[in-house]
Coordinates of C-alpha atoms in Angstrom, one line a residue:
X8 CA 0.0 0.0 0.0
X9 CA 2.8 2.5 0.6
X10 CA 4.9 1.8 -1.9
X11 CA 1.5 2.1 -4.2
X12 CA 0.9 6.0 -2.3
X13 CA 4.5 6.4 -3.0
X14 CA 3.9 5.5 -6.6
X15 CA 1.4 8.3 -6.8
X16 CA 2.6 10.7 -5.3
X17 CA 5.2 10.4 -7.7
X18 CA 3.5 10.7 -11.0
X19 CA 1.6 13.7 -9.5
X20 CA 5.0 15.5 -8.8
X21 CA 6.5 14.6 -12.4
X22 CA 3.0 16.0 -13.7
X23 CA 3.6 18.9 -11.7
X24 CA 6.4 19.9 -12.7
X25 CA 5.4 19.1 -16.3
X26 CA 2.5 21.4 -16.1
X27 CA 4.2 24.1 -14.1
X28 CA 2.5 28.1 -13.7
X29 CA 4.9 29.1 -16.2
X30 CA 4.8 26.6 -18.6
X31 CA 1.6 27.3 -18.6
X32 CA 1.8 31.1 -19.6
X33 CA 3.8 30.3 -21.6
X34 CA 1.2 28.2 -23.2
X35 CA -1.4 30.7 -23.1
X36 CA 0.8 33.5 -24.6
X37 CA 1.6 31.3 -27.4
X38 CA -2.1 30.5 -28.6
X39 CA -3.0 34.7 -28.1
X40 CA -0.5 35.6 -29.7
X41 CA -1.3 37.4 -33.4
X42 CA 0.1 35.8 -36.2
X43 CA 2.4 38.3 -38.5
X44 CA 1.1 39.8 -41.0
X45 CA 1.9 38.9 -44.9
X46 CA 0.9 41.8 -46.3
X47 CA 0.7 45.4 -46.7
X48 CA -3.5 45.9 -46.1
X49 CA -3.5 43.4 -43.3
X50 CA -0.4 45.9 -41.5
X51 CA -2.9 49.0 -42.6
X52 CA -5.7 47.1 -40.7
X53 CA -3.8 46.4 -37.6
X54 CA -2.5 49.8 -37.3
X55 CA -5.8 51.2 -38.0
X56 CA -7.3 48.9 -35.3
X57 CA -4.6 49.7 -32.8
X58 CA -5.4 53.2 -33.9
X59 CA -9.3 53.2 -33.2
X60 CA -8.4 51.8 -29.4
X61 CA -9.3 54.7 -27.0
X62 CA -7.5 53.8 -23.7
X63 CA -4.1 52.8 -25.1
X64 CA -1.2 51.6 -22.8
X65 CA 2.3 51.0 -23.0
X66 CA 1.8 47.5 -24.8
X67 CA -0.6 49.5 -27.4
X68 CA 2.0 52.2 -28.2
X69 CA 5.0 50.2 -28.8
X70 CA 2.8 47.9 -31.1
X71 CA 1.3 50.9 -33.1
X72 CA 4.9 52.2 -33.6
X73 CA 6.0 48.4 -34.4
X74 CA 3.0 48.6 -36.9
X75 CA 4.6 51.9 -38.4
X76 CA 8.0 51.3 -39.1
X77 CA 7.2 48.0 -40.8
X78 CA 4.7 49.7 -42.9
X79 CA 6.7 51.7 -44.1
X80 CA 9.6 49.3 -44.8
X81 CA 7.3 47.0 -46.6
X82 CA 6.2 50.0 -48.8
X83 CA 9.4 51.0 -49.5
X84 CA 10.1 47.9 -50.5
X85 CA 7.2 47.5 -52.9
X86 CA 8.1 50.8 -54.5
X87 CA 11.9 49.6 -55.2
X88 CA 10.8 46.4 -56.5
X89 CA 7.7 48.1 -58.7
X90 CA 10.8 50.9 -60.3
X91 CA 12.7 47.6 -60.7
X92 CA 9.9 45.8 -62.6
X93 CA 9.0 48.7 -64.8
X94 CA 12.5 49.5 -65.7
X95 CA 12.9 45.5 -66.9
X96 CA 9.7 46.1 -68.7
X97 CA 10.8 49.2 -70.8
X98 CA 14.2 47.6 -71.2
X99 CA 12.4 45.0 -73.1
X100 CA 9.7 46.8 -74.7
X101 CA 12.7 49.5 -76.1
X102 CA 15.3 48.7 -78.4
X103 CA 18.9 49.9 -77.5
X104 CA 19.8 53.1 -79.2
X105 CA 22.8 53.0 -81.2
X106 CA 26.1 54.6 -79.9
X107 CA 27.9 57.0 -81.7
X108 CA 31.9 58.5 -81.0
X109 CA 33.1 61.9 -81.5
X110 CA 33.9 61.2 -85.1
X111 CA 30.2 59.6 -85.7
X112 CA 31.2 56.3 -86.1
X113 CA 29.1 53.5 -83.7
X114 CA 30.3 51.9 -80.9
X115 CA 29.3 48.6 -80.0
X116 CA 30.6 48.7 -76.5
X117 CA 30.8 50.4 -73.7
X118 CA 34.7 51.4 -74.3
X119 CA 35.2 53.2 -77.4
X120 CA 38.7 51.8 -78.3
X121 CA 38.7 53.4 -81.8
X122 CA 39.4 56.6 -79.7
X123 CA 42.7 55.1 -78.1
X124 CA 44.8 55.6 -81.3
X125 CA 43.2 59.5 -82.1
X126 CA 44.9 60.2 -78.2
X127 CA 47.6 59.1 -78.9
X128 CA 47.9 60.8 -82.4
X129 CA 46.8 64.2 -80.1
X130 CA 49.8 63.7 -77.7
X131 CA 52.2 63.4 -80.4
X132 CA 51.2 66.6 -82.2
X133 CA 50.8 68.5 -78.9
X134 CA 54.6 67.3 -78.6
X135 CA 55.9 67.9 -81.7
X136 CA 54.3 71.8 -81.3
X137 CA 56.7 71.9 -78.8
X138 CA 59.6 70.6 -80.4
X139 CA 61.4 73.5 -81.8
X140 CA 63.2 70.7 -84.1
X141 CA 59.9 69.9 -85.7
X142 CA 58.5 73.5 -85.6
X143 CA 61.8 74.6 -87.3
X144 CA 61.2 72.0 -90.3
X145 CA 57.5 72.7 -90.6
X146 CA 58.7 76.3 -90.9
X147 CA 61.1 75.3 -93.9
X148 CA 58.3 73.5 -95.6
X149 CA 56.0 76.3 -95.7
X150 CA 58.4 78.7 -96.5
X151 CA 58.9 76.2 -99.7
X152 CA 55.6 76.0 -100.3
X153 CA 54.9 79.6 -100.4
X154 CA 58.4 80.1 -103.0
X155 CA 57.5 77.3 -105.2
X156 CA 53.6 79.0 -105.5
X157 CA 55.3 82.4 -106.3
X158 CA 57.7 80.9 -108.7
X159 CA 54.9 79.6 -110.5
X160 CA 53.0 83.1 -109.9
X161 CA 50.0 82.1 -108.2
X162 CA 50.4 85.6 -106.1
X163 CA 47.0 85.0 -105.1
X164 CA 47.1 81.8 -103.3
X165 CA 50.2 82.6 -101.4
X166 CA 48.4 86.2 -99.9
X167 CA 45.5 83.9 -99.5
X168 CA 47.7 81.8 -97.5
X169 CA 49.3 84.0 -95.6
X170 CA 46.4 85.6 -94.7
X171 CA 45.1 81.8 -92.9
X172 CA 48.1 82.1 -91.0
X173 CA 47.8 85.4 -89.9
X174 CA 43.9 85.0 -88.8
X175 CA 45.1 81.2 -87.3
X176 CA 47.9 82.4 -85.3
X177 CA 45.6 85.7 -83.8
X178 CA 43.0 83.4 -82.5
X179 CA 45.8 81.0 -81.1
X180 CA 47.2 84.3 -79.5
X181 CA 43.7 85.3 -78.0
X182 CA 43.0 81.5 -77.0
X183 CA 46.5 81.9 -74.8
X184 CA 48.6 79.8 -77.1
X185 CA 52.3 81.4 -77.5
X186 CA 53.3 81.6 -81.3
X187 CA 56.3 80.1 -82.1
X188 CA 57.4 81.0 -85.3
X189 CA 60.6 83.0 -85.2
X190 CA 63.3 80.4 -86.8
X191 CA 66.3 82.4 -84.6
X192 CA 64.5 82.0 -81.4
X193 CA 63.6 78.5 -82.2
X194 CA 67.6 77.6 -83.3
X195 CA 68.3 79.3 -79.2
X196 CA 66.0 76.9 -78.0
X197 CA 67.3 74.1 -79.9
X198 CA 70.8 74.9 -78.9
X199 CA 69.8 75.5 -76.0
X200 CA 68.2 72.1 -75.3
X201 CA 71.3 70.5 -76.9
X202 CA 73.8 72.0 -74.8
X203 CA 71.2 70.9 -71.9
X204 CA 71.5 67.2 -72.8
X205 CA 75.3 67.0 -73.4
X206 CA 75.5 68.4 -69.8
X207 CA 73.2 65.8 -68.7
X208 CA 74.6 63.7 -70.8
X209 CA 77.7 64.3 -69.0
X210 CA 77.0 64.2 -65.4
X211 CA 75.5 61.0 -65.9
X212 CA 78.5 59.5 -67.3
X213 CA 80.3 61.1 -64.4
X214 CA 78.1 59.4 -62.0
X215 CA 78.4 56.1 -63.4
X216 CA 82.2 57.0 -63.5
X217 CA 82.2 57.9 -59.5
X218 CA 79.5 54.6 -59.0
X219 CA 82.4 52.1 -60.4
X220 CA 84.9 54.0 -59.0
X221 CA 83.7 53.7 -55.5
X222 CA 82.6 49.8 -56.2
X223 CA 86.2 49.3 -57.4
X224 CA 87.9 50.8 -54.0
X225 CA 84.9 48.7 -52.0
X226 CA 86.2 45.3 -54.0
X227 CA 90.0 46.8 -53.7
X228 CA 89.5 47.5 -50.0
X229 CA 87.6 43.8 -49.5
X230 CA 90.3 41.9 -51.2
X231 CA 92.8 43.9 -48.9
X232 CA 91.6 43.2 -45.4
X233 CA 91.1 39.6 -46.0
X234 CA 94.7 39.3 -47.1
X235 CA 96.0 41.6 -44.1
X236 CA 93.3 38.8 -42.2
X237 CA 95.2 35.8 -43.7
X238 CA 98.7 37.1 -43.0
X239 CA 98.0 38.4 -39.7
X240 CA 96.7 34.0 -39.3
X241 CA 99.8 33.3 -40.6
X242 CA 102.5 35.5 -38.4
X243 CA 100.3 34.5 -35.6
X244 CA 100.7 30.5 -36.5
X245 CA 104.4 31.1 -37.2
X246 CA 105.1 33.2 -33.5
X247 CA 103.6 30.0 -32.2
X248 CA 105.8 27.5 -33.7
X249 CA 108.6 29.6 -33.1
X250 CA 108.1 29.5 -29.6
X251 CA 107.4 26.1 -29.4
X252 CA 110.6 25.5 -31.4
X253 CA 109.3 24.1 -34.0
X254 CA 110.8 27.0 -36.1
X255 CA 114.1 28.1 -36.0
X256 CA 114.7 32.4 -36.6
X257 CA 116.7 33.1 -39.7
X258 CA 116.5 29.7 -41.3

């Protein structure tokens, strides 16, 4: 009989503790509680509800403002994916334009590689208007040019001529560009320049003069103190067998 007691008193404890006061509300908070909402009118209900409450507590505020802030992320979110939907839709609906390059010709890429050569073509010109070399034989040419037309007496074309130069090199001169067209000052600059790169020309093979110089002496200076290291060995082996007597002085 007692052990049978003892036996129930047992499973009552274990279903105690089974069906504790929290488990409990636990249990109860799980079945109230709302499920979330999946969409943007049921949020707009709750909020309205939650709204329409007259006495509202603590509980009631945070929800509403819970309520809020996913509203709005939800309908931010529908806006971005509606932009994103209608912008896939007109990208279908409208054929791609064709591309065109400064020089009119189209581009059927994003990189327009048929402008890579015309830079570098502008670099070189930019540099050769600043090579008094080059502006010194474009000088030569013209001046050609404008003897052989008035050998052959086509006065006209030459003043015409000259006249394009004149009008090209005033705009140049109102643009900011400096005119260089004076062969003497050009043949300064020239020898100029020259004289400039023969200098440099010459320090550098003065540095690399002074670079092997000063590796030479290092080497020099090397091979020395090992020497001076081996006969310094050498005098010291030879003071030892000397005193030993292994060595005689003199013989």
């Amino acid at each position: 009989m007692g052990n049978s007691n003892d036996g129930a008193d047992e499973d009552e404890t274990t279903e105690g503790s089974k069906w504790s006061p929290n488990a409990a509300l636990r249990v109860v908070a799980n079945a109230n509680k709302t499920p979330r909402a999946s969409t943007i009118q049921e949020l707009q209900e709750r909020l309205e509800a939650c709204k329409a409450k007259k006495a509202q507590g603590y509980r009631d505020l945070v929800t509403k403002k819970n309520l809020k802030s996913k509203l709005k992320k939800a309908e931010k979110k529908r806006k971005k994916a509606d932009e994103r939907n209608l912008k896939h839709k007109q990208m279908k609906l409208e054929p791609s334009k064709p591309v065109f390059n400064s020089e009119g010709k189209m581009v059927f890429s994003k990189f327009d590689f048929s402008e890579i050569g015309s830079h570098k073509e502008e670099k070189k010109k930019k540099k050769e208007l600043k090579d008094p070399r080059k502006i010194l034989e474009k000088l030569k040419e013209k001046k050609e040019t404008l003897k052989k037309l008035k050998d052959e007496g086509q006065e006209a074309k030459v003043l015409e001529l000259k006249q394009k130069e004149a009008w090209s090199n005033a705009f140049k001169k109102a643009e900011g560009v400096k005119i260089k067209d004076d062969p003497e000052l050009l043949k300064k600059t020239l020898k100029r320049e020259e004289t400039k790169k023969k200098r440099s020309a010459k320090q550098w093979a003065s540095r690399e003069h002074t670079k092997k110089k000063a590796l030479s002496d290092k080497v020099q200076k090397r091979e020395s103190n090992i020497q001076a290291r081996k006969d310094q060995m050498k005098n010291k082996k030879r003071a030892k067998a000397i005193k030993k007597g292994r060595i005689v002085p003199g013989f």
